[in-house]
Structure formats: structure tokens, C-alpha cells
Amino acid sequence: MKWKLTFRYLLSILSIVFIVLIANTIILFGILIYQSTQGGVEDYEYSSGENFTRSFSQYLALEDGQPIVTEEGEDALEAFGAWLQILDENGEVLSSYRTPDNLSTHYTPIELVHKYKYMDNDFNTYFIGEYEAYSYLIGVPNSNEERAVFMLNPTTLLTYGSQFLGAIIIVDLIIAAIVGFLFSTVLTKPVNRIVERISELKERKFQPKKPKRPGVFKHVFSNLNDVSETLQQHEDERRKLEKMRNEWMSNVSHDIKTPLASIRGYAELLRSDDISPDERLEYAEVIERQSLYMKELLDDFNLTMRLRNHEMPLHKQETNIERFVRELVIDLLNNPQLGKDQINFHSDSNDLKWNVDQHLWKRALLNFIYNAILHNDENVEIKVYLTNDAITIQDNGKGISEEDIDQIFERYYRGTNTENIRGTGLGLAISRDIIEAHGGSVDVHSEIGKGTTFTIQMN
């Protein structure tokens, strides 16, 4: 791929050079042909001496059979800075205009040829023209023009010209090939890396790479890295969802087996004709209880999965935490099922306000309090107090061992003192997930026989 790109780029460079050479040659020959077809130039001030001389016959006239210069001709000679001698057919000077004093009054044919070919000692350049039966000699002092005489053979000129043109084309193409190759390698290397990066993306290799000497393709590599990061995020999200789905299926299938087995067993017993009405009622109650447990398990599991994967929308609102916690404690005290459990509330901050989802926050706090009630004796004392930056829930119950305290927030974990207590094992995990979803944190401290303390803070 790399050499293919280099060859194509090099071929394009050579084609451009060849086309430019052909176009320049055509333009050059066109200019030469155009100049050769042009006669005199009206603006004699800027024309060459040769063109001026050829067109000067328009300023000559015959008077009494003798050639004279018109007034316009004299003005033209003065403007061009030239002088004029008119000669008869024998080379005798008939008349002169603005001529130097030392000029000859008679010219032989060989002298005219010599003067036409070369400058004289006074640096006059000579031009010869023809009018009727007369000829005229125009001299331009200190002219910038020089005359060179070439002997050319058209056949030889064509041969050498074609060889010269061919040599120029070959040399230019070689130079263009060398320069194009060097430049194309610099250009095609980043292109080759771009192709490789795209192939890596196709193979699901999304690791961003810093290119070496990206050149003009710096923004392309930058965009490819942005695409890589975006695709990597999508891939991570896909893997997370896949992991969440597999975890959900694994945990649900594992935890539903026990209540399903119980439901199936009691359902088989209900089909028997030998059971009494009381037993039938008892079995039905067990099936109902296990069904409710399964529903509670699925609901709790779905909630904690959504919280940990940030899929749970939070309906936050500014909440006075002192009033919120006080009302929650009052509702608990009014619940007759709590029995003799003591719950005390104390606040040191009446103005503490947090942005929370009140429904989820209530569930998180209740899980901590219910955990203290369910896992301790009936006479346990629970203290809920509010400081300037935290909510603390403390009990004086059994406490939690060191080997259990690091795992109490894990899903389905049940400590060594909870064998005979009914529950899904997701309560504390849900509470911790709710608080962390709000940007908060939970700290736990416990000692066996002295109780447990949960401290909730918002970051």
C-alpha cells in the first residue's frame, strides 16, 4: 500500500511537469511567431531600431523629384535620438538630418554592409531602409541594441532544437522524479499510517496513538484519536452492559432457585388429597411469602444494578435535611411494628440543605435504621443525629466483626450474626449506592458488643 501510494503520487508529479513543459513550449513558439509577423510599432519611443527604420519610410516624401523628410519624421528622429542620411543608388548622400559632423558623404556597398553589421568608433548603431529608388541610413548613438549575425541551417536548427528540447524534458523529468520521490515519501508515510489506524479501528483496536511527524495530517490524526476514544467509550459501555446483564442473570438465577424450590415443593404438597385444610392454608401462605420475597429480591436487585451503572434518574430537589430526617424518625416511632425499640433524634444544624432525591434518600436512611433494628435485640437504642456536614446513625447493639465490616456493602453478603434473619441481603448495598449516586460517601465503624456507627457525608 505504501509503495502504491508513492508511485501514484510520483506519477502525478511527472505528469504535471510534462504538461507544463509542453504548454511552455507552445507558448514560446506562439510568442516568436507573433513577433515575427508584426511590422513597425506605432510608438517609436519604445520600438527597436530595426522596426523604427523599417517604418520610417512613412515619414519620407518626394519634392521636385528629390526625397525629403516631413516634419513628423524630424520629430520622430528627435524623439528616438537618431540621425538620418538619404542616399542615391550610387551611395552619394543627398540630404542629412541631425547627423554628426564627421560622417562620410559617400558609401560603397561594402561600407554599408560593414556599418550595418558593426558599430563605428563613436558607438553608432546603423540601420538601413529603402524608399522608392533611394535608400536611407539611420544611426542611433549609444544604442542599447547590439546586432549579432547567425548562420542557420533550418534542418540543422530543427535537429538540434528537437534534441535540446528532448534533453530539457528528460532532465526536468529526472529532477521532478527525484524531488517528487523525496516529497512523496514524506507525504505518503502519514497517509500509510492513517490507513493503518483505520485498519486498527476496523479490528476494534481503539487505543489512541501519538503519530510521528504527522505533517499536514496533524488534524486528521487528532480526529482519528478522538474517534478511537469515542469508540473505546462505546466499547466499554457495551462491555459494562454485557457484564451487567450476565451478572444480573447469574445472580437472579442463583437467588431465585431457593424460593422457587420451596414454591414448587409446597405446590406439589397442595395437590395431595391427604392434607388437612389447615395444612393447605399453611402451604399457601408459604408460597405467597416466597413469591413476595422473589418480587422484593428482583426489585432490589434491579435498583442496585441501575444505581451502580448510573442508569437511575435522580429527581433532586433542595431539601432541609434537619426537617427531612426528623419527619422520617417520627414516622418510625409511630410504626407499631417496631415494638420497644428506642430511636432518638438530635440536630446541631437547622439550616443544612442538600440536593437529593427524597424518595431514594428516605429508603437509604431507612435501610440503615432497619438494619440496626433487625440485627440487634429488642431493647437496642438507636441514635440519629445531625451535624453541620453529616448524618450519623448509631446503635448500641451487637456490633460487626472485623472480617465482616469490609464486606457489609457487598451484594447478598450476610454476616455471621444474621443466619436467622430474613432479607434479600441488598439493603446496605442499595443505601451505599444511593448515597454515592448523589455524590456522597458512607463510613462505618463498629466494635463487637459496643454497637455500630454509620456516618453519611456529601462531598
PDB file of N, CA, C and O in Angstrom, residues 255-271 280 282-298 422:
ATOM      1  N   ASP A 255     -30.294 -16.754  43.135  1.00  0.00           N
ATOM      2  CA  ASP A 255     -31.083 -16.444  44.328  1.00  0.00           C
ATOM      3  C   ASP A 255     -32.538 -16.838  44.201  1.00  0.00           C
ATOM      4  O   ASP A 255     -33.243 -16.931  45.228  1.00  0.00           O
ATOM      5  N   ILE A 256     -32.992 -17.077  42.989  1.00  0.00           N
ATOM      6  CA  ILE A 256     -34.397 -17.470  42.837  1.00  0.00           C
ATOM      7  C   ILE A 256     -34.570 -18.979  42.993  1.00  0.00           C
ATOM      8  O   ILE A 256     -35.680 -19.458  43.217  1.00  0.00           O
ATOM      9  N   LYS A 257     -33.460 -19.700  42.893  1.00  0.00           N
ATOM     10  CA  LYS A 257     -33.573 -21.163  42.981  1.00  0.00           C
ATOM     11  C   LYS A 257     -34.202 -21.604  44.304  1.00  0.00           C
ATOM     12  O   LYS A 257     -35.063 -22.492  44.338  1.00  0.00           O
ATOM     13  N   THR A 258     -33.748 -21.006  45.428  1.00  0.00           N
ATOM     14  CA  THR A 258     -34.251 -21.440  46.736  1.00  0.00           C
ATOM     15  C   THR A 258     -35.745 -21.179  46.902  1.00  0.00           C
ATOM     16  O   THR A 258     -36.513 -22.108  47.239  1.00  0.00           O
ATOM     17  N   PRO A 259     -36.238 -19.932  46.675  1.00  0.00           N
ATOM     18  CA  PRO A 259     -37.688 -19.740  46.819  1.00  0.00           C
ATOM     19  C   PRO A 259     -38.491 -20.508  45.772  1.00  0.00           C
ATOM     20  O   PRO A 259     -39.603 -20.974  46.077  1.00  0.00           O
ATOM     21  N   LEU A 260     -37.933 -20.678  44.580  1.00  0.00           N
ATOM     22  CA  LEU A 260     -38.653 -21.453  43.571  1.00  0.00           C
ATOM     23  C   LEU A 260     -38.779 -22.908  43.992  1.00  0.00           C
ATOM     24  O   LEU A 260     -39.831 -23.552  43.789  1.00  0.00           O
ATOM     25  N   ALA A 261     -37.693 -23.439  44.575  1.00  0.00           N
ATOM     26  CA  ALA A 261     -37.753 -24.827  45.052  1.00  0.00           C
ATOM     27  C   ALA A 261     -38.793 -24.972  46.156  1.00  0.00           C
ATOM     28  O   ALA A 261     -39.545 -25.966  46.214  1.00  0.00           O
ATOM     29  N   SER A 262     -38.839 -23.973  47.029  1.00  0.00           N
ATOM     30  CA  SER A 262     -39.829 -24.005  48.105  1.00  0.00           C
ATOM     31  C   SER A 262     -41.242 -23.929  47.538  1.00  0.00           C
ATOM     32  O   SER A 262     -42.133 -24.684  47.948  1.00  0.00           O
ATOM     33  N   ILE A 263     -41.462 -23.025  46.575  1.00  0.00           N
ATOM     34  CA  ILE A 263     -42.791 -22.887  45.968  1.00  0.00           C
ATOM     35  C   ILE A 263     -43.193 -24.182  45.276  1.00  0.00           C
ATOM     36  O   ILE A 263     -44.343 -24.645  45.393  1.00  0.00           O
ATOM     37  N   ARG A 264     -42.252 -24.755  44.534  1.00  0.00           N
ATOM     38  CA  ARG A 264     -42.563 -25.992  43.816  1.00  0.00           C
ATOM     39  C   ARG A 264     -42.901 -27.118  44.789  1.00  0.00           C
ATOM     40  O   ARG A 264     -43.852 -27.888  44.586  1.00  0.00           O
ATOM     41  N   GLY A 265     -42.099 -27.207  45.886  1.00  0.00           N
ATOM     42  CA  GLY A 265     -42.345 -28.291  46.846  1.00  0.00           C
ATOM     43  C   GLY A 265     -43.711 -28.164  47.497  1.00  0.00           C
ATOM     44  O   GLY A 265     -44.468 -29.156  47.577  1.00  0.00           O
ATOM     45  N   TYR A 266     -44.052 -26.964  47.955  1.00  0.00           N
ATOM     46  CA  TYR A 266     -45.345 -26.788  48.604  1.00  0.00           C
ATOM     47  C   TYR A 266     -46.490 -26.888  47.599  1.00  0.00           C
ATOM     48  O   TYR A 266     -47.603 -27.307  47.960  1.00  0.00           O
ATOM     49  N   ALA A 267     -46.240 -26.525  46.347  1.00  0.00           N
ATOM     50  CA  ALA A 267     -47.282 -26.676  45.323  1.00  0.00           C
ATOM     51  C   ALA A 267     -47.584 -28.143  45.079  1.00  0.00           C
ATOM     52  O   ALA A 267     -48.750 -28.543  44.888  1.00  0.00           O
ATOM     53  N   GLU A 268     -46.557 -28.990  45.117  1.00  0.00           N
ATOM     54  CA  GLU A 268     -46.772 -30.441  44.963  1.00  0.00           C
ATOM     55  C   GLU A 268     -47.545 -31.003  46.147  1.00  0.00           C
ATOM     56  O   GLU A 268     -48.397 -31.889  45.993  1.00  0.00           O
ATOM     57  N   LEU A 269     -47.234 -30.459  47.350  1.00  0.00           N
ATOM     58  CA  LEU A 269     -47.968 -30.930  48.532  1.00  0.00           C
ATOM     59  C   LEU A 269     -49.445 -30.543  48.460  1.00  0.00           C
ATOM     60  O   LEU A 269     -50.312 -31.292  48.927  1.00  0.00           O
ATOM     61  N   LEU A 270     -49.731 -29.367  47.879  1.00  0.00           N
ATOM     62  CA  LEU A 270     -51.119 -28.945  47.774  1.00  0.00           C
ATOM     63  C   LEU A 270     -51.947 -29.846  46.869  1.00  0.00           C
ATOM     64  O   LEU A 270     -53.178 -29.907  46.986  1.00  0.00           O
ATOM     65  N   ARG A 271     -51.301 -30.571  45.977  1.00  0.00           N
ATOM     66  CA  ARG A 271     -52.030 -31.460  45.070  1.00  0.00           C
ATOM     67  C   ARG A 271     -52.456 -32.756  45.760  1.00  0.00           C
ATOM     68  O   ARG A 271     -53.264 -33.508  45.223  1.00  0.00           O
ATOM     69  N   ARG A 280     -53.238 -27.047  54.225  1.00  0.00           N
ATOM     70  CA  ARG A 280     -53.359 -26.421  52.911  1.00  0.00           C
ATOM     71  C   ARG A 280     -53.204 -24.903  53.023  1.00  0.00           C
ATOM     72  O   ARG A 280     -52.533 -24.263  52.207  1.00  0.00           O
ATOM     73  N   GLU A 282     -51.576 -23.321  55.392  1.00  0.00           N
ATOM     74  CA  GLU A 282     -50.190 -23.040  55.767  1.00  0.00           C
ATOM     75  C   GLU A 282     -49.265 -23.077  54.540  1.00  0.00           C
ATOM     76  O   GLU A 282     -48.405 -22.209  54.366  1.00  0.00           O
ATOM     77  N   TYR A 283     -49.492 -24.103  53.688  1.00  0.00           N
ATOM     78  CA  TYR A 283     -48.663 -24.222  52.478  1.00  0.00           C
ATOM     79  C   TYR A 283     -48.899 -23.033  51.531  1.00  0.00           C
ATOM     80  O   TYR A 283     -47.951 -22.519  50.914  1.00  0.00           O
ATOM     81  N   ALA A 284     -50.119 -22.608  51.436  1.00  0.00           N
ATOM     82  CA  ALA A 284     -50.431 -21.466  50.560  1.00  0.00           C
ATOM     83  C   ALA A 284     -49.756 -20.188  51.064  1.00  0.00           C
ATOM     84  O   ALA A 284     -49.282 -19.363  50.268  1.00  0.00           O
ATOM     85  N   GLU A 285     -49.724 -20.039  52.407  1.00  0.00           N
ATOM     86  CA  GLU A 285     -49.059 -18.864  52.977  1.00  0.00           C
ATOM     87  C   GLU A 285     -47.558 -18.881  52.674  1.00  0.00           C
ATOM     88  O   GLU A 285     -46.944 -17.840  52.394  1.00  0.00           O
ATOM     89  N   VAL A 286     -46.944 -20.084  52.748  1.00  0.00           N
ATOM     90  CA  VAL A 286     -45.520 -20.198  52.427  1.00  0.00           C
ATOM     91  C   VAL A 286     -45.267 -19.816  50.970  1.00  0.00           C
ATOM     92  O   VAL A 286     -44.317 -19.076  50.642  1.00  0.00           O
ATOM     93  N   ILE A 287     -46.127 -20.319  50.064  1.00  0.00           N
ATOM     94  CA  ILE A 287     -45.968 -19.993  48.639  1.00  0.00           C
ATOM     95  C   ILE A 287     -46.110 -18.487  48.416  1.00  0.00           C
ATOM     96  O   ILE A 287     -45.330 -17.871  47.675  1.00  0.00           O
ATOM     97  N   GLU A 288     -47.079 -17.872  49.082  1.00  0.00           N
ATOM     98  CA  GLU A 288     -47.264 -16.422  48.935  1.00  0.00           C
ATOM     99  C   GLU A 288     -46.060 -15.666  49.471  1.00  0.00           C
ATOM    100  O   GLU A 288     -45.583 -14.704  48.846  1.00  0.00           O
ATOM    101  N   ARG A 289     -45.543 -16.098  50.613  1.00  0.00           N
ATOM    102  CA  ARG A 289     -44.410 -15.421  51.225  1.00  0.00           C
ATOM    103  C   ARG A 289     -43.158 -15.532  50.339  1.00  0.00           C
ATOM    104  O   ARG A 289     -42.430 -14.552  50.148  1.00  0.00           O
ATOM    105  N   GLN A 290     -42.936 -16.696  49.786  1.00  0.00           N
ATOM    106  CA  GLN A 290     -41.787 -16.879  48.907  1.00  0.00           C
ATOM    107  C   GLN A 290     -41.947 -16.083  47.611  1.00  0.00           C
ATOM    108  O   GLN A 290     -40.967 -15.552  47.063  1.00  0.00           O
ATOM    109  N   SER A 291     -43.165 -15.959  47.117  1.00  0.00           N
ATOM    110  CA  SER A 291     -43.425 -15.169  45.909  1.00  0.00           C
ATOM    111  C   SER A 291     -43.120 -13.684  46.167  1.00  0.00           C
ATOM    112  O   SER A 291     -42.506 -13.005  45.332  1.00  0.00           O
ATOM    113  N   LEU A 292     -43.576 -13.194  47.321  1.00  0.00           N
ATOM    114  CA  LEU A 292     -43.288 -11.797  47.676  1.00  0.00           C
ATOM    115  C   LEU A 292     -41.790 -11.570  47.855  1.00  0.00           C
ATOM    116  O   LEU A 292     -41.265 -10.521  47.489  1.00  0.00           O
ATOM    117  N   TYR A 293     -41.106 -12.564  48.419  1.00  0.00           N
ATOM    118  CA  TYR A 293     -39.665 -12.451  48.584  1.00  0.00           C
ATOM    119  C   TYR A 293     -38.970 -12.362  47.223  1.00  0.00           C
ATOM    120  O   TYR A 293     -38.039 -11.566  47.029  1.00  0.00           O
ATOM    121  N   MET A 294     -39.437 -13.187  46.275  1.00  0.00           N
ATOM    122  CA  MET A 294     -38.849 -13.155  44.927  1.00  0.00           C
ATOM    123  C   MET A 294     -39.068 -11.789  44.274  1.00  0.00           C
ATOM    124  O   MET A 294     -38.161 -11.227  43.638  1.00  0.00           O
ATOM    125  N   LYS A 295     -40.269 -11.237  44.438  1.00  0.00           N
ATOM    126  CA  LYS A 295     -40.550  -9.922  43.869  1.00  0.00           C
ATOM    127  C   LYS A 295     -39.665  -8.856  44.511  1.00  0.00           C
ATOM    128  O   LYS A 295     -39.090  -7.993  43.829  1.00  0.00           O
ATOM    129  N   GLU A 296     -39.537  -8.934  45.854  1.00  0.00           N
ATOM    130  CA  GLU A 296     -38.697  -7.975  46.563  1.00  0.00           C
ATOM    131  C   GLU A 296     -37.235  -8.112  46.135  1.00  0.00           C
ATOM    132  O   GLU A 296     -36.526  -7.108  45.945  1.00  0.00           O
ATOM    133  N   LEU A 297     -36.779  -9.335  45.951  1.00  0.00           N
ATOM    134  CA  LEU A 297     -35.415  -9.584  45.524  1.00  0.00           C
ATOM    135  C   LEU A 297     -35.150  -8.981  44.143  1.00  0.00           C
ATOM    136  O   LEU A 297     -34.145  -8.307  43.922  1.00  0.00           O
ATOM    137  N   LEU A 298     -36.064  -9.218  43.207  1.00  0.00           N
ATOM    138  CA  LEU A 298     -35.889  -8.688  41.851  1.00  0.00           C
ATOM    139  C   LEU A 298     -35.909  -7.150  41.841  1.00  0.00           C
ATOM    140  O   LEU A 298     -35.117  -6.510  41.149  1.00  0.00           O
ATOM    141  N   ARG A 422     -34.480 -12.742  58.112  1.00  0.00           N
ATOM    142  CA  ARG A 422     -34.967 -12.745  56.730  1.00  0.00           C
ATOM    143  C   ARG A 422     -34.585 -11.437  56.038  1.00  0.00           C
ATOM    144  O   ARG A 422     -34.638 -10.375  56.634  1.00  0.00           O
TER     145      ARG A 422
END
